[in-house]
mmCIF file of C-alpha atoms and ligand atoms in Angstrom:
data_model
loop_
_atom_site.group_PDB
_atom_site.id
_atom_site.type_symbol
_atom_site.label_atom_id
_atom_site.label_comp_id
_atom_site.label_asym_id
_atom_site.label_seq_id
_atom_site.Cartn_x
_atom_site.Cartn_y
_atom_site.Cartn_z
ATOM 1 C CA UNK C 1 0.000 0.000 0.000
ATOM 2 C CA UNK C 2 1.487 3.397 -0.907
ATOM 3 C CA UNK C 3 0.793 6.651 0.892
ATOM 4 C CA UNK C 4 1.494 10.309 0.112
ATOM 5 C CA UNK C 5 1.363 11.908 3.561
ATOM 6 C CA UNK C 6 2.720 9.215 5.869
ATOM 7 C CA UNK C 7 5.572 6.697 5.907
ATOM 8 C CA UNK C 8 4.814 3.202 7.127
ATOM 9 C CA UNK C 9 7.283 0.512 8.186
ATOM 10 C CA UNK C 10 7.592 -2.398 10.589
ATOM 11 C CA UNK C 11 10.342 -3.211 13.093
ATOM 12 C CA UNK C 12 9.886 -6.791 14.314
ATOM 13 C CA UNK C 13 6.444 -6.804 15.985
ATOM 14 C CA UNK C 14 6.139 -2.994 15.996
ATOM 15 C CA UNK C 15 4.424 -0.883 13.343
ATOM 16 C CA UNK C 16 5.880 2.590 12.795
ATOM 17 C CA UNK C 17 3.914 5.415 11.181
ATOM 18 C CA UNK C 18 5.649 8.728 10.460
ATOM 19 C CA UNK C 19 3.593 11.781 9.540
ATOM 20 C CA UNK C 20 5.252 13.177 6.436
ATOM 21 C CA UNK C 21 4.008 16.581 5.249
ATOM 22 C CA UNK C 22 7.144 18.588 6.109
ATOM 23 C CA UNK C 23 6.061 21.544 3.960
ATOM 24 C CA UNK C 24 3.071 22.068 6.292
ATOM 25 C CA UNK C 25 4.667 20.955 9.571
ATOM 26 C CA UNK C 26 2.568 17.776 9.317
ATOM 27 C CA UNK C 27 -0.714 19.704 9.465
ATOM 28 C CA UNK C 28 -3.552 17.212 9.492
ATOM 29 C CA UNK C 29 -5.847 17.306 6.490
ATOM 30 C CA UNK C 30 -8.446 14.704 5.612
ATOM 31 C CA UNK C 31 -5.951 12.808 3.454
ATOM 32 C CA UNK C 32 -3.556 12.403 6.405
ATOM 33 C CA UNK C 33 -6.325 11.063 8.639
ATOM 34 C CA UNK C 34 -7.588 8.723 5.919
ATOM 35 C CA UNK C 35 -4.111 7.356 5.244
ATOM 36 C CA UNK C 36 -3.451 7.042 8.968
ATOM 37 C CA UNK C 37 -6.617 4.976 9.328
ATOM 38 C CA UNK C 38 -5.650 2.766 6.390
ATOM 39 C CA UNK C 39 -2.216 2.113 7.910
ATOM 40 C CA UNK C 40 -3.747 1.425 11.309
ATOM 41 C CA UNK C 41 -6.273 -0.975 9.695
ATOM 42 C CA UNK C 42 -3.327 -2.833 8.207
ATOM 43 C CA UNK C 43 -1.529 -3.124 11.567
ATOM 44 C CA UNK C 44 -4.719 -3.908 13.467
ATOM 45 C CA UNK C 45 -5.418 -6.839 11.125
ATOM 46 C CA UNK C 46 -1.845 -8.145 11.157
ATOM 47 C CA UNK C 47 -1.359 -10.731 13.925
ATOM 48 C CA UNK C 48 2.417 -10.213 13.665
ATOM 49 C CA UNK C 49 2.072 -6.627 14.986
ATOM 50 C CA UNK C 50 1.736 -6.091 18.734
ATOM 51 C CA UNK C 51 2.188 -2.333 19.126
ATOM 52 C CA UNK C 52 2.212 0.769 16.923
ATOM 53 C CA UNK C 53 4.271 3.966 17.205
ATOM 54 C CA UNK C 54 3.107 7.250 15.664
ATOM 55 C CA UNK C 55 5.660 10.005 15.180
ATOM 56 C CA UNK C 56 6.405 13.133 13.143
ATOM 57 C CA UNK C 57 9.610 15.059 12.431
ATOM 58 C CA UNK C 58 12.060 16.586 14.872
ATOM 59 C CA UNK C 59 10.430 20.001 14.196
ATOM 60 C CA UNK C 60 6.765 19.005 14.344
ATOM 61 C CA UNK C 61 4.699 16.041 15.404
ATOM 62 C CA UNK C 62 1.815 18.000 13.835
ATOM 63 C CA UNK C 63 1.168 21.763 13.924
ATOM 64 C CA UNK C 64 -2.582 21.252 13.984
ATOM 65 C CA UNK C 65 -5.453 20.598 11.669
ATOM 66 C CA UNK C 66 -4.796 22.051 8.223
ATOM 67 C CA UNK C 67 -5.935 25.663 8.493
ATOM 68 C CA UNK C 68 -5.678 26.157 4.733
ATOM 69 C CA UNK C 69 -8.122 23.297 4.190
ATOM 70 C CA UNK C 70 -10.522 24.681 6.814
ATOM 71 C CA UNK C 71 -10.509 28.380 5.986
ATOM 72 C CA UNK C 72 -13.373 28.270 3.452
ATOM 73 C CA UNK C 73 -15.471 25.575 5.078
ATOM 74 C CA UNK C 74 -19.087 26.293 5.988
ATOM 75 C CA UNK C 75 -21.387 24.739 8.559
ATOM 76 C CA UNK C 76 -23.569 22.560 6.253
ATOM 77 C CA UNK C 77 -20.485 20.925 4.762
ATOM 78 C CA UNK C 78 -18.655 20.220 8.006
ATOM 79 C CA UNK C 79 -21.854 18.910 9.588
ATOM 80 C CA UNK C 80 -22.876 16.662 6.695
ATOM 81 C CA UNK C 81 -19.324 15.324 6.222
ATOM 82 C CA UNK C 82 -18.935 14.923 9.993
ATOM 83 C CA UNK C 83 -15.634 16.748 9.489
ATOM 84 C CA UNK C 84 -12.741 15.139 11.392
ATOM 85 C CA UNK C 85 -14.811 12.171 12.554
ATOM 86 C CA UNK C 86 -12.131 9.809 11.095
ATOM 87 C CA UNK C 87 -10.101 10.781 14.177
ATOM 88 C CA UNK C 88 -12.634 8.859 16.275
ATOM 89 C CA UNK C 89 -11.667 5.652 14.473
ATOM 90 C CA UNK C 90 -8.075 6.176 15.589
ATOM 91 C CA UNK C 91 -9.257 6.437 19.193
ATOM 92 C CA UNK C 92 -11.142 3.151 18.909
ATOM 93 C CA UNK C 93 -8.134 1.035 17.928
ATOM 94 C CA UNK C 94 -7.559 -2.020 20.115
ATOM 95 C CA UNK C 95 -3.788 -2.443 19.807
ATOM 96 C CA UNK C 96 -1.569 -0.033 21.763
ATOM 97 C CA UNK C 97 -0.589 3.157 19.977
ATOM 98 C CA UNK C 98 2.286 5.251 21.356
ATOM 99 C CA UNK C 99 2.893 8.864 20.291
ATOM 100 C CA UNK C 100 6.545 9.905 19.955
ATOM 101 C CA UNK C 101 6.292 13.699 19.946
ATOM 102 C CA UNK C 102 9.113 16.056 18.976
ATOM 103 C CA UNK C 103 8.615 19.738 18.203
ATOM 104 C CA UNK C 104 5.130 21.183 17.795
ATOM 105 C CA UNK C 105 2.043 19.232 18.849
ATOM 106 C CA UNK C 106 -0.511 22.001 18.506
ATOM 107 C CA UNK C 107 -4.286 21.968 18.064
ATOM 108 C CA UNK C 108 -5.224 18.801 16.194
ATOM 109 C CA UNK C 109 -1.602 17.648 16.624
ATOM 110 C CA UNK C 110 -1.903 17.774 20.408
ATOM 111 C CA UNK C 111 -5.295 16.096 20.122
ATOM 112 C CA UNK C 112 -3.895 13.315 17.936
ATOM 113 C CA UNK C 113 -1.087 12.715 20.439
ATOM 114 C CA UNK C 114 -3.657 12.537 23.250
ATOM 115 C CA UNK C 115 -5.735 10.008 21.297
ATOM 116 C CA UNK C 116 -2.696 7.715 21.493
ATOM 117 C CA UNK C 117 -2.389 5.494 24.569
ATOM 118 C CA UNK C 118 0.543 7.427 25.964
ATOM 119 C CA UNK C 119 3.002 10.079 24.881
ATOM 120 C CA UNK C 120 6.791 10.013 24.931
ATOM 121 C CA UNK C 121 8.150 13.500 24.264
ATOM 122 C CA UNK C 122 11.419 14.927 23.029
ATOM 123 C CA UNK C 123 12.938 17.690 25.128
ATOM 124 C CA UNK C 124 11.985 20.168 22.365
ATOM 125 C CA UNK C 125 8.305 19.205 22.330
ATOM 126 C CA UNK C 126 5.663 21.910 22.635
ATOM 127 C CA UNK C 127 2.019 21.183 23.333
ATOM 128 C CA UNK C 128 -0.908 23.545 22.999
ATOM 129 C CA UNK C 129 -4.494 24.125 21.923
ATOM 130 C CA UNK C 130 -4.147 27.445 20.038
ATOM 131 C CA UNK C 131 -7.544 27.228 18.281
ATOM 132 C CA UNK C 132 -8.755 30.191 20.348
ATOM 133 C CA UNK C 133 -6.345 32.379 18.334
ATOM 134 C CA UNK C 134 -8.176 31.363 15.141
ATOM 135 C CA UNK C 135 -11.614 32.164 16.492
ATOM 136 C CA UNK C 136 -12.510 28.496 16.889
ATOM 137 C CA UNK C 137 -12.043 25.776 19.496
ATOM 138 C CA UNK C 138 -10.545 22.273 19.707
ATOM 139 C CA UNK C 139 -12.560 19.815 17.612
ATOM 140 C CA UNK C 140 -10.813 16.450 17.940
ATOM 141 C CA UNK C 141 -11.372 15.986 21.668
ATOM 142 C CA UNK C 142 -8.907 18.563 23.023
ATOM 143 C CA UNK C 143 -11.209 20.117 25.599
ATOM 144 C CA UNK C 144 -12.061 16.648 26.899
ATOM 145 C CA UNK C 145 -8.792 14.705 26.771
ATOM 146 C CA UNK C 146 -6.559 17.584 27.888
ATOM 147 C CA UNK C 147 -8.805 18.222 30.891
ATOM 148 C CA UNK C 148 -8.798 14.539 31.840
ATOM 149 C CA UNK C 149 -5.011 14.409 31.418
ATOM 150 C CA UNK C 150 -3.919 17.539 33.292
ATOM 151 C CA UNK C 151 -6.982 18.729 35.243
ATOM 152 C CA UNK C 152 -9.374 21.618 34.797
ATOM 153 C CA UNK C 153 -7.220 24.542 35.942
ATOM 154 C CA UNK C 154 -4.351 24.003 33.528
ATOM 155 C CA UNK C 155 -6.522 22.726 30.660
ATOM 156 C CA UNK C 156 -8.926 25.661 30.889
ATOM 157 C CA UNK C 157 -6.041 28.138 31.048
ATOM 158 C CA UNK C 158 -4.367 26.556 28.019
ATOM 159 C CA UNK C 159 -7.530 26.341 25.898
ATOM 160 C CA UNK C 160 -8.601 29.908 26.727
ATOM 161 C CA UNK C 161 -5.205 31.545 26.210
ATOM 162 C CA UNK C 162 -3.766 29.292 23.494
ATOM 163 C CA UNK C 163 -0.396 29.243 25.241
ATOM 164 C CA UNK C 164 2.075 26.394 24.694
ATOM 165 C CA UNK C 165 3.489 24.028 27.286
ATOM 166 C CA UNK C 166 7.051 22.730 27.030
ATOM 167 C CA UNK C 167 7.971 19.070 27.528
ATOM 168 C CA UNK C 168 8.943 19.451 31.180
ATOM 169 C CA UNK C 169 5.682 21.141 32.134
ATOM 170 C CA UNK C 170 3.769 18.540 30.124
ATOM 171 C CA UNK C 171 5.511 15.726 31.983
ATOM 172 C CA UNK C 172 4.941 17.345 35.370
ATOM 173 C CA UNK C 173 1.273 17.857 34.502
ATOM 174 C CA UNK C 174 0.844 14.193 33.541
ATOM 175 C CA UNK C 175 0.338 14.685 29.807
ATOM 176 C CA UNK C 176 3.609 12.988 28.925
ATOM 177 C CA UNK C 177 4.920 9.662 30.272
ATOM 178 C CA UNK C 178 8.653 10.325 29.701
ATOM 179 C CA UNK C 179 11.006 12.852 28.084
ATOM 180 C CA UNK C 180 14.084 12.001 25.998
ATOM 181 C CA UNK C 181 16.711 14.042 24.155
ATOM 182 C CA UNK C 182 15.302 14.657 20.683
ATOM 183 C CA UNK C 183 17.844 12.419 18.922
ATOM 184 C CA UNK C 184 16.963 9.474 21.185
ATOM 185 C CA UNK C 185 13.166 9.834 21.175
ATOM 186 C CA UNK C 186 12.303 7.408 18.387
ATOM 187 C CA UNK C 187 14.809 4.748 19.413
ATOM 188 C CA UNK C 188 13.592 4.853 23.050
ATOM 189 C CA UNK C 189 9.933 4.783 21.993
ATOM 190 C CA UNK C 190 10.567 1.815 19.711
ATOM 191 C CA UNK C 191 12.325 0.020 22.614
ATOM 192 C CA UNK C 192 9.247 0.448 24.788
ATOM 193 C CA UNK C 193 6.997 -0.598 21.908
ATOM 194 C CA UNK C 194 9.092 -3.780 21.471
ATOM 195 C CA UNK C 195 8.681 -4.547 25.172
ATOM 196 C CA UNK C 196 4.891 -4.182 24.874
ATOM 197 C CA UNK C 197 4.829 -6.187 21.644
ATOM 198 C CA UNK C 198 6.696 -9.038 23.342
ATOM 199 C CA UNK C 199 3.851 -9.535 25.846
ATOM 200 C CA UNK C 200 0.796 -11.680 25.178
ATOM 201 C CA UNK C 201 -1.311 -9.664 22.723
ATOM 202 C CA UNK C 202 -4.677 -10.633 24.246
ATOM 203 C CA UNK C 203 -3.516 -9.499 27.694
ATOM 204 C CA UNK C 204 -2.157 -6.247 26.227
ATOM 205 C CA UNK C 205 -5.418 -5.515 24.411
ATOM 206 C CA UNK C 206 -7.557 -6.385 27.423
ATOM 207 C CA UNK C 207 -5.380 -4.202 29.677
ATOM 208 C CA UNK C 208 -5.756 -1.262 27.287
ATOM 209 C CA UNK C 209 -9.518 -1.745 27.250
ATOM 210 C CA UNK C 210 -9.668 -1.814 31.050
ATOM 211 C CA UNK C 211 -7.519 1.303 31.546
ATOM 212 C CA UNK C 212 -9.616 3.213 29.006
ATOM 213 C CA UNK C 213 -12.768 2.169 30.861
ATOM 214 C CA UNK C 214 -11.741 4.597 33.621
ATOM 215 C CA UNK C 215 -12.889 7.461 31.435
ATOM 216 C CA UNK C 216 -16.333 6.040 30.814
ATOM 217 C CA UNK C 217 -17.613 4.619 34.058
ATOM 218 C CA UNK C 218 -17.788 4.688 37.871
ATOM 219 C CA UNK C 219 -15.121 3.013 40.038
ATOM 220 C CA UNK C 220 -17.447 0.168 41.045
ATOM 221 C CA UNK C 221 -18.468 -0.533 37.434
ATOM 222 C CA UNK C 222 -14.885 -0.218 36.268
ATOM 223 C CA UNK C 223 -13.652 -2.713 38.863
ATOM 224 C CA UNK C 224 -16.492 -5.104 37.932
ATOM 225 C CA UNK C 225 -15.562 -4.752 34.242
ATOM 226 C CA UNK C 226 -11.904 -5.435 35.054
ATOM 227 C CA UNK C 227 -12.856 -8.520 37.115
ATOM 228 C CA UNK C 228 -14.909 -9.978 34.247
ATOM 229 C CA UNK C 229 -12.105 -9.353 31.762
ATOM 230 C CA UNK C 230 -9.623 -10.859 34.219
ATOM 231 C CA UNK C 231 -11.775 -13.986 34.507
ATOM 232 C CA UNK C 232 -11.975 -14.263 30.722
ATOM 233 C CA UNK C 233 -8.213 -14.195 30.281
ATOM 234 C CA UNK C 234 -8.106 -17.658 31.837
ATOM 235 C CA UNK C 235 -9.525 -18.811 28.487
ATOM 236 C CA UNK C 236 -6.216 -17.953 26.764
ATOM 237 C CA UNK C 237 -3.303 -20.320 26.206
ATOM 238 C CA UNK C 238 -0.934 -17.458 27.050
ATOM 239 C CA UNK C 239 -2.278 -17.314 30.628
ATOM 240 C CA UNK C 240 -1.281 -20.951 31.170
ATOM 241 C CA UNK C 241 2.058 -20.407 29.417
ATOM 242 C CA UNK C 242 2.870 -17.215 31.339
ATOM 243 C CA UNK C 243 2.205 -18.744 34.732
ATOM 244 C CA UNK C 244 3.784 -22.105 33.829
ATOM 245 C CA UNK C 245 6.931 -20.305 32.681
ATOM 246 C CA UNK C 246 7.154 -18.503 36.032
ATOM 247 C CA UNK C 247 6.792 -21.768 37.935
ATOM 248 C CA UNK C 248 9.452 -23.422 35.743
ATOM 249 C CA UNK C 249 11.776 -20.392 36.107
ATOM 250 C CA UNK C 250 12.000 -19.722 32.340
ATOM 251 C CA UNK C 251 10.900 -16.993 29.917
ATOM 252 C CA UNK C 252 7.332 -17.379 28.586
ATOM 253 C CA UNK C 253 6.836 -18.254 24.945
ATOM 254 C CA UNK C 254 3.634 -16.393 24.166
ATOM 255 C CA UNK C 255 1.663 -17.452 21.111
ATOM 256 C CA UNK C 256 -0.714 -14.492 21.354
ATOM 257 C CA UNK C 257 -3.770 -16.609 21.796
HETATM 258 C C1 HXC A 15 -1.750 24.555 7.583
HETATM 259 C C2 HXC A 15 0.323 25.060 8.414
HETATM 260 C C3 HXC A 15 -0.108 24.828 9.734
HETATM 261 C C4 HXC A 15 -1.462 24.421 9.923
HETATM 262 C C5 HXC A 15 1.944 25.404 9.809
HETATM 263 N N1 HXC A 15 1.616 25.412 8.509
HETATM 264 N N2 HXC A 15 0.918 25.049 10.576
HETATM 265 N N3 HXC A 15 -0.479 24.927 7.345
HETATM 266 N N4 HXC A 15 -2.235 24.314 8.815
HETATM 267 N N5 HXC A 15 -1.956 24.145 11.121
HETATM 268 C C6 HXC A 15 2.440 25.755 7.351
HETATM 269 C C7 HXC A 15 2.703 27.239 7.237
HETATM 270 O O1 HXC A 15 1.638 27.881 6.602
HETATM 271 C C8 HXC A 15 3.968 27.251 6.417
HETATM 272 O O2 HXC A 15 3.683 27.004 5.048
HETATM 273 C C9 HXC A 15 4.705 26.007 6.904
HETATM 274 O O3 HXC A 15 3.715 25.171 7.509
HETATM 275 C C10 HXC A 15 5.751 26.345 7.958
HETATM 276 O O4 HXC A 15 5.135 27.074 8.987
HETATM 277 P P1 HXC A 15 5.731 28.468 9.552
HETATM 278 O O5 HXC A 15 4.611 29.157 10.226
HETATM 279 O O6 HXC A 15 6.438 29.193 8.487
HETATM 280 O O7 HXC A 15 6.779 27.903 10.610
HETATM 281 P P2 HXC A 15 7.274 28.601 11.959
HETATM 282 O O8 HXC A 15 7.513 30.063 11.727
HETATM 283 O O9 HXC A 15 8.398 27.758 12.428
HETATM 284 O O10 HXC A 15 6.045 28.501 12.974
HETATM 285 C C11 HXC A 15 5.635 27.246 13.446
HETATM 286 C C12 HXC A 15 4.255 27.377 14.142
HETATM 287 C C13 HXC A 15 3.242 28.047 13.165
HETATM 288 C C14 HXC A 15 4.360 28.191 15.420
HETATM 289 C C15 HXC A 15 3.795 25.938 14.496
HETATM 290 O O11 HXC A 15 3.302 27.389 11.889
HETATM 291 C C16 HXC A 15 1.832 28.024 13.627
HETATM 292 O O12 HXC A 15 1.425 28.764 14.502
HETATM 293 N N6 HXC A 15 1.025 27.123 13.015
HETATM 294 C C17 HXC A 15 -0.415 27.045 13.322
HETATM 295 C C18 HXC A 15 -0.646 26.389 14.652
HETATM 296 C C19 HXC A 15 -2.129 26.294 14.957
HETATM 297 O O13 HXC A 15 -2.815 27.321 15.043
HETATM 298 N N7 HXC A 15 -2.607 25.090 15.095
HETATM 299 C C20 HXC A 15 -4.045 24.839 15.335
HETATM 300 C C21 HXC A 15 -4.769 24.687 14.019
HETATM 301 S S1 HXC A 15 -6.492 24.579 14.247
HETATM 302 P P3 HXC A 15 3.780 28.189 3.928
HETATM 303 O O14 HXC A 15 3.599 27.448 2.640
HETATM 304 O O15 HXC A 15 2.665 29.115 4.244
HETATM 305 O O16 HXC A 15 5.133 28.790 4.113
HETATM 306 C C22 HXC A 15 -6.777 23.018 14.760
HETATM 307 C C23 HXC A 15 -8.244 22.705 14.966
HETATM 308 C C24 HXC A 15 -8.478 21.288 15.452
HETATM 309 O O17 HXC A 15 -5.912 22.231 14.915
HETATM 310 C C25 HXC A 15 -9.907 20.935 15.365
HETATM 311 C C26 HXC A 15 -10.313 20.458 14.025
HETATM 312 C C27 HXC A 15 -11.745 20.092 13.900
#
């Protein structure tokens, strides 16, 4: 499959997608989101892939939704096309998706990073929701995911002022899992992705589903959901293998079933 706005490769059991519109600082237009979904479909359906990494360039993960594509849009069109709804499909993926963010992650770029399961950032990363400067507001979940990630005070201040946060502030606020020097970001993210991909895929996917449940339900319901999923994992061969390997003091040989 060939793409014009992204690069797609595999490294062992890890899929790597690189946003590749350098002339527009990886601004997200509908083609980028469509191609991203096609690449993710491919990885989602490939049993040999256990984790996916999404990255950009050292200057920009993505500088937002494509303003030049949006400038002439009108309400009937955006409503009828459900403009930017393809981003929801990215959020509904079942395999883990890690964002490796260097440079600008602004507007839709910040939102895309937050759709991923966690963010590793380069020390030059900058996060922000500057839509307020354009007379609009975040439209790919920014008001919701940023607030859940860093709390109301900081999220409200950022969305209302449009100011940017550097990597250190983003890590302290809980938006970012770890920071690396920019030239080590991709290598370190791929290392973590390989670790995740080496685990039993059913247990990885079920764990992701359970953690995400936090955002949709009460504690009691979430714990009940987790318990049911935990019970069901005893139907997998990897559960027997993982525990047997511990008892026999050897590494597990997961078959991902
Ligand atoms: C389209 C963009 C773009 C964007 C940058 N470019 N961001 N094109 N959409 N979001 C283009 C520029 O027009 C320019 O192309 C080229 O990329 C390089 O950008 P420069 O501005 O020359 O680079 P620099 O001076 O380094 O400034 C970097 C920057 C700035 C601070 C990131 O580009 C910037 O402020 N970009 C917009 C950030 C933003 O407002 N993002 C939110 C978008 S709204 P040309 O050909 O002109 O030289 C959004 C809504 C989400 O995301 C909700 C959707 C439903």
